[in-house]
PDB file of C-alpha atoms in Angstrom:
ATOM      1  CA  MET A   1     -26.396  19.085 -38.934  1.00 51.00           C
ATOM      2  CA  THR A   2     -25.951  18.648 -35.221  1.00 48.00           C
ATOM      3  CA  THR A   3     -22.662  18.657 -33.465  1.00 46.00           C
ATOM      4  CA  THR A   4     -22.062  16.347 -30.552  1.00 45.00           C
ATOM      5  CA  VAL A   5     -20.137  17.907 -27.723  1.00 43.00           C
ATOM      6  CA  THR A   6     -18.199  15.506 -25.598  1.00 42.00           C
ATOM      7  CA  LYS A   7     -17.336  16.437 -22.076  1.00 39.00           C
ATOM      8  CA  PRO A   8     -13.687  16.084 -21.232  1.00 39.00           C
ATOM      9  CA  GLN A   9     -12.993  13.057 -19.112  1.00 39.00           C
ATOM     10  CA  PRO A  10     -11.711  13.743 -15.613  1.00 38.00           C
ATOM     11  CA  THR A  11      -7.973  13.410 -15.283  1.00 36.00           C
ATOM     12  CA  THR A  12      -8.204  11.919 -11.839  1.00 36.00           C
ATOM     13  CA  THR A  13      -9.087   8.338 -11.268  1.00 37.00           C
ATOM     14  CA  PRO A  14     -11.539   7.288  -8.599  1.00 40.00           C
ATOM     15  CA  THR A  15     -10.076   6.221  -5.310  1.00 53.00           C
ATOM     16  CA  SER A  16      -8.436   2.920  -5.981  1.00 69.00           C
ATOM     17  CA  THR A  17      -8.446  -0.100  -3.778  1.00 86.00           C
ATOM     18  CA  PRO A  18      -5.600   0.029  -1.275  1.00 82.00           C
ATOM     19  CA  SER A  19      -2.661  -2.191  -2.113  1.00 90.00           C
ATOM     20  CA  PRO A  20      -2.194  -5.374  -0.069  1.00 94.00           C
ATOM     21  CA  ARG A  21       1.064  -3.979   1.337  1.00 94.00           C
ATOM     22  CA  TRP A  22      -0.716  -0.772   2.461  1.00 96.00           C
ATOM     23  CA  ARG A  23      -3.374  -2.873   4.195  1.00 96.00           C
ATOM     24  CA  GLU A  24      -0.605  -4.946   5.778  1.00 96.00           C
ATOM     25  CA  LEU A  25       1.167  -1.809   7.039  1.00 97.00           C
ATOM     26  CA  THR A  26      -1.963  -0.169   8.421  1.00 97.00           C
ATOM     27  CA  GLU A  27      -3.092  -3.435  10.014  1.00 97.00           C
ATOM     28  CA  ALA A  28       0.303  -3.712  11.735  1.00 97.00           C
ATOM     29  CA  VAL A  29      -0.109  -0.115  12.942  1.00 98.00           C
ATOM     30  CA  ARG A  30      -3.660  -0.864  14.128  1.00 97.00           C
ATOM     31  CA  GLU A  31      -2.457  -3.847  16.125  1.00 97.00           C
ATOM     32  CA  ALA A  32       0.614  -2.103  17.549  1.00 96.00           C
ATOM     33  CA  GLY A  33      -1.326   1.015  18.497  1.00 97.00           C
ATOM     34  CA  GLN A  34      -4.482  -0.848  19.490  1.00 97.00           C
ATOM     35  CA  TYR A  35      -6.574   1.487  17.342  1.00 97.00           C
ATOM     36  CA  PRO A  36     -10.263   0.590  17.200  1.00 96.00           C
ATOM     37  CA  THR A  37     -10.596   0.847  13.411  1.00 96.00           C
ATOM     38  CA  ASN A  38      -8.536   0.515  10.264  1.00 95.00           C
ATOM     39  CA  ALA A  39      -9.538   4.074   9.341  1.00 96.00           C
ATOM     40  CA  GLU A  40      -7.984   5.418  12.551  1.00 96.00           C
ATOM     41  CA  ALA A  41      -4.788   3.422  11.955  1.00 97.00           C
ATOM     42  CA  GLU A  42      -4.629   4.709   8.379  1.00 97.00           C
ATOM     43  CA  ARG A  43      -5.128   8.322   9.529  1.00 97.00           C
ATOM     44  CA  ILE A  44      -2.351   8.048  12.125  1.00 97.00           C
ATOM     45  CA  THR A  45      -0.070   6.306   9.626  1.00 98.00           C
ATOM     46  CA  ARG A  46      -0.473   9.103   7.086  1.00 97.00           C
ATOM     47  CA  ILE A  47       0.162  11.806   9.706  1.00 97.00           C
ATOM     48  CA  VAL A  48       3.335  10.171  11.030  1.00 98.00           C
ATOM     49  CA  LEU A  49       4.668   9.346   7.561  1.00 97.00           C
ATOM     50  CA  SER A  50       4.098  12.912   6.397  1.00 96.00           C
ATOM     51  CA  ALA A  51       6.090  14.176   9.395  1.00 96.00           C
ATOM     52  CA  LEU A  52       8.865  11.656   8.739  1.00 97.00           C
ATOM     53  CA  GLY A  53       8.986  12.481   5.024  1.00 95.00           C
ATOM     54  CA  GLY A  54      10.369  15.920   5.720  1.00 93.00           C
ATOM     55  CA  HIS A  55      13.221  14.566   7.816  1.00 95.00           C
ATOM     56  CA  VAL A  56      14.561  11.798   5.608  1.00 95.00           C
ATOM     57  CA  THR A  57      16.467  13.085   2.591  1.00 91.00           C
ATOM     58  CA  GLY A  58      18.599  11.954  -0.314  1.00 91.00           C
ATOM     59  CA  ASP A  59      19.083   8.325  -1.218  1.00 94.00           C
ATOM     60  CA  GLU A  60      17.469   7.121   2.013  1.00 94.00           C
ATOM     61  CA  ARG A  61      14.287   9.052   1.221  1.00 94.00           C
ATOM     62  CA  VAL A  62      14.130   7.536  -2.270  1.00 95.00           C
ATOM     63  CA  ALA A  63      14.857   4.035  -0.949  1.00 96.00           C
ATOM     64  CA  LEU A  64      12.269   4.399   1.809  1.00 96.00           C
ATOM     65  CA  ALA A  65       9.588   5.623  -0.599  1.00 96.00           C
ATOM     66  CA  GLN A  66      10.351   2.702  -2.937  1.00 96.00           C
ATOM     67  CA  ALA A  67      10.395   0.103  -0.146  1.00 96.00           C
ATOM     68  CA  LEU A  68       6.982   1.104   1.165  1.00 96.00           C
ATOM     69  CA  PRO A  69       3.577   0.515  -0.406  1.00 96.00           C
ATOM     70  CA  PRO A  70       2.792   3.143  -3.065  1.00 95.00           C
ATOM     71  CA  GLU A  71       0.321   4.902  -0.770  1.00 95.00           C
ATOM     72  CA  ALA A  72       2.980   5.341   1.929  1.00 96.00           C
ATOM     73  CA  GLY A  73       5.802   6.048  -0.515  1.00 95.00           C
ATOM     74  CA  HIS A  74       3.821   8.913  -1.999  1.00 96.00           C
ATOM     75  CA  VAL A  75       3.256  10.439   1.461  1.00 96.00           C
ATOM     76  CA  ILE A  76       7.000  10.244   2.217  1.00 96.00           C
ATOM     77  CA  ALA A  77       8.146  11.553  -1.166  1.00 94.00           C
ATOM     78  CA  SER A  78       5.680  14.436  -1.352  1.00 94.00           C
ATOM     79  CA  GLN A  79       6.984  16.235   1.734  1.00 94.00           C
ATOM     80  CA  ILE A  80       9.164  19.321   1.593  1.00 93.00           C
ATOM     81  CA  PRO A  81      12.498  18.664   3.323  1.00 89.00           C
ATOM     82  CA  ALA A  82      12.759  20.194   6.779  1.00 90.00           C
ATOM     83  CA  THR A  83      15.078  23.164   7.160  1.00 89.00           C
ATOM     84  CA  HIS A  84      16.616  21.750  10.326  1.00 90.00           C
ATOM     85  CA  PRO A  85      16.476  18.265  11.844  1.00 89.00           C
ATOM     86  CA  LEU A  86      14.232  17.806  14.851  1.00 95.00           C
ATOM     87  CA  THR A  87      15.302  15.855  17.893  1.00 96.00           C
ATOM     88  CA  ALA A  88      13.178  12.789  18.553  1.00 96.00           C
ATOM     89  CA  ARG A  89      11.320  14.702  21.258  1.00 96.00           C
ATOM     90  CA  GLU A  90      10.661  17.658  18.947  1.00 97.00           C
ATOM     91  CA  PHE A  91       9.517  15.255  16.240  1.00 97.00           C
ATOM     92  CA  VAL A  92       6.969  13.679  18.580  1.00 97.00           C
ATOM     93  CA  GLU A  93       5.800  17.126  19.665  1.00 96.00           C
ATOM     94  CA  SER A  94       5.389  18.179  16.021  1.00 95.00           C
ATOM     95  CA  VAL A  95       3.250  15.106  15.373  1.00 97.00           C
ATOM     96  CA  SER A  96       1.219  15.927  18.475  1.00 96.00           C
ATOM     97  CA  THR A  97       0.227  19.264  16.923  1.00 96.00           C
ATOM     98  CA  ARG A  98      -1.116  17.442  13.833  1.00 95.00           C
ATOM     99  CA  ILE A  99      -3.426  15.099  15.762  1.00 94.00           C
ATOM    100  CA  GLU A 100      -6.508  16.618  17.316  1.00 92.00           C
ATOM    101  CA  GLY A 101      -6.672  16.024  21.073  1.00 93.00           C
ATOM    102  CA  SER A 102      -3.166  14.579  21.174  1.00 94.00           C
ATOM    103  CA  THR A 103      -0.670  14.964  23.983  1.00 94.00           C
ATOM    104  CA  PRO A 104       3.079  14.307  23.780  1.00 93.00           C
ATOM    105  CA  ALA A 105       2.476  10.933  25.461  1.00 95.00           C
ATOM    106  CA  THR A 106      -0.244   9.836  23.027  1.00 96.00           C
ATOM    107  CA  ALA A 107       1.763  11.204  20.087  1.00 97.00           C
ATOM    108  CA  ARG A 108       4.769   9.140  21.182  1.00 97.00           C
ATOM    109  CA  TRP A 109       2.494   6.078  21.184  1.00 97.00           C
ATOM    110  CA  ASP A 110       1.226   6.964  17.704  1.00 98.00           C
ATOM    111  CA  VAL A 111       4.707   7.634  16.314  1.00 98.00           C
ATOM    112  CA  SER A 112       6.118   4.422  17.787  1.00 97.00           C
ATOM    113  CA  SER A 113       3.186   2.387  16.485  1.00 98.00           C
ATOM    114  CA  VAL A 114       3.774   3.627  12.940  1.00 98.00           C
ATOM    115  CA  LEU A 115       7.567   3.673  12.885  1.00 98.00           C
ATOM    116  CA  SER A 116       7.960   0.216  14.415  1.00 97.00           C
ATOM    117  CA  ALA A 117       5.556  -1.187  11.785  1.00 97.00           C
ATOM    118  CA  LEU A 118       7.449   0.722   9.089  1.00 97.00           C
ATOM    119  CA  ALA A 119      10.773  -0.725  10.311  1.00 97.00           C
ATOM    120  CA  THR A 120       9.373  -4.235  10.108  1.00 96.00           C
ATOM    121  CA  GLN A 121       8.109  -3.664   6.579  1.00 95.00           C
ATOM    122  CA  VAL A 122      11.274  -2.072   5.130  1.00 96.00           C
ATOM    123  CA  GLY A 123      13.777  -4.261   6.990  1.00 96.00           C
ATOM    124  CA  THR A 124      16.829  -3.745   9.148  1.00 96.00           C
ATOM    125  CA  PRO A 125      19.359  -2.453   6.567  1.00 97.00           C
ATOM    126  CA  LEU A 126      17.157   0.407   5.359  1.00 97.00           C
ATOM    127  CA  THR A 127      15.944   1.233   8.874  1.00 97.00           C
ATOM    128  CA  THR A 128      19.586   1.478   9.965  1.00 96.00           C
ATOM    129  CA  ARG A 129      20.357   3.840   7.053  1.00 96.00           C
ATOM    130  CA  VAL A 130      17.363   6.034   7.910  1.00 96.00           C
ATOM    131  CA  LEU A 131      18.315   6.129  11.590  1.00 96.00           C
ATOM    132  CA  ALA A 132      21.888   7.113  10.692  1.00 95.00           C
ATOM    133  CA  GLN A 133      20.454  10.186   8.994  1.00 93.00           C
ATOM    134  CA  LEU A 134      18.278  11.241  11.936  1.00 95.00           C
ATOM    135  CA  PRO A 135      19.477  12.813  15.207  1.00 94.00           C
ATOM    136  CA  PRO A 136      20.092  10.475  18.162  1.00 92.00           C
ATOM    137  CA  GLY A 137      16.988   9.282  19.993  1.00 93.00           C
ATOM    138  CA  TYR A 138      14.895   8.089  17.059  1.00 96.00           C
ATOM    139  CA  ALA A 139      15.841   4.408  17.411  1.00 96.00           C
ATOM    140  CA  LEU A 140      13.386   3.870  20.253  1.00 95.00           C
ATOM    141  CA  LEU A 141      10.601   5.308  18.106  1.00 97.00           C
ATOM    142  CA  PHE A 142      11.418   2.652  15.486  1.00 97.00           C
ATOM    143  CA  GLY A 143      11.235  -0.084  18.121  1.00 94.00           C
ATOM    144  CA  ARG A 144      14.986  -0.539  18.332  1.00 92.00           C
ATOM    145  CA  ALA A 145      17.406  -0.165  21.202  1.00 85.00           C
ATOM    146  CA  ASP A 146      19.167   3.186  21.122  1.00 75.00           C
ATOM    147  CA  LEU A 147      22.786   2.085  21.094  1.00 61.00           C
ATOM    148  CA  SER A 148      24.268   5.513  20.408  1.00 58.00           C
ATOM    149  CA  ALA A 149      27.339   6.245  22.447  1.00 46.00           C
ATOM    150  CA  THR A 150      26.846   8.411  25.488  1.00 45.00           C
ATOM    151  CA  ALA A 151      29.533  10.715  26.777  1.00 40.00           C
TER     152      ALA A 151
END
């Protein structure tokens, strides 16, 4: 009598086709940032969203992750919350360290390209809630006027 041994099936699924909303988001980033390829826009989008994910917490983090395509929501939700909030300038500088060959100026371009596309996709009410949670100065990165009071 012979025994048939079955190999366990892998628990991971092959890379799935990106959702239409993910393609829409990365295409908006590609156009805003004038990136030469969709792959470059997707890479920049993931880097910026992973940086943002650590700085948005609580209900706004959950709402943001749910409002975005699953691919982007997972990147946001999987980040460990930051121990202290970064100023907008520090945020851009932190993104600059994650992108090979980046400078603060090119990182600002990258961050603005992603966050302005994100703001369009999630809408004004949620963008306003997210901005209320972040230190002053982030509004410009989201493509909005920074109307915070100055003293």
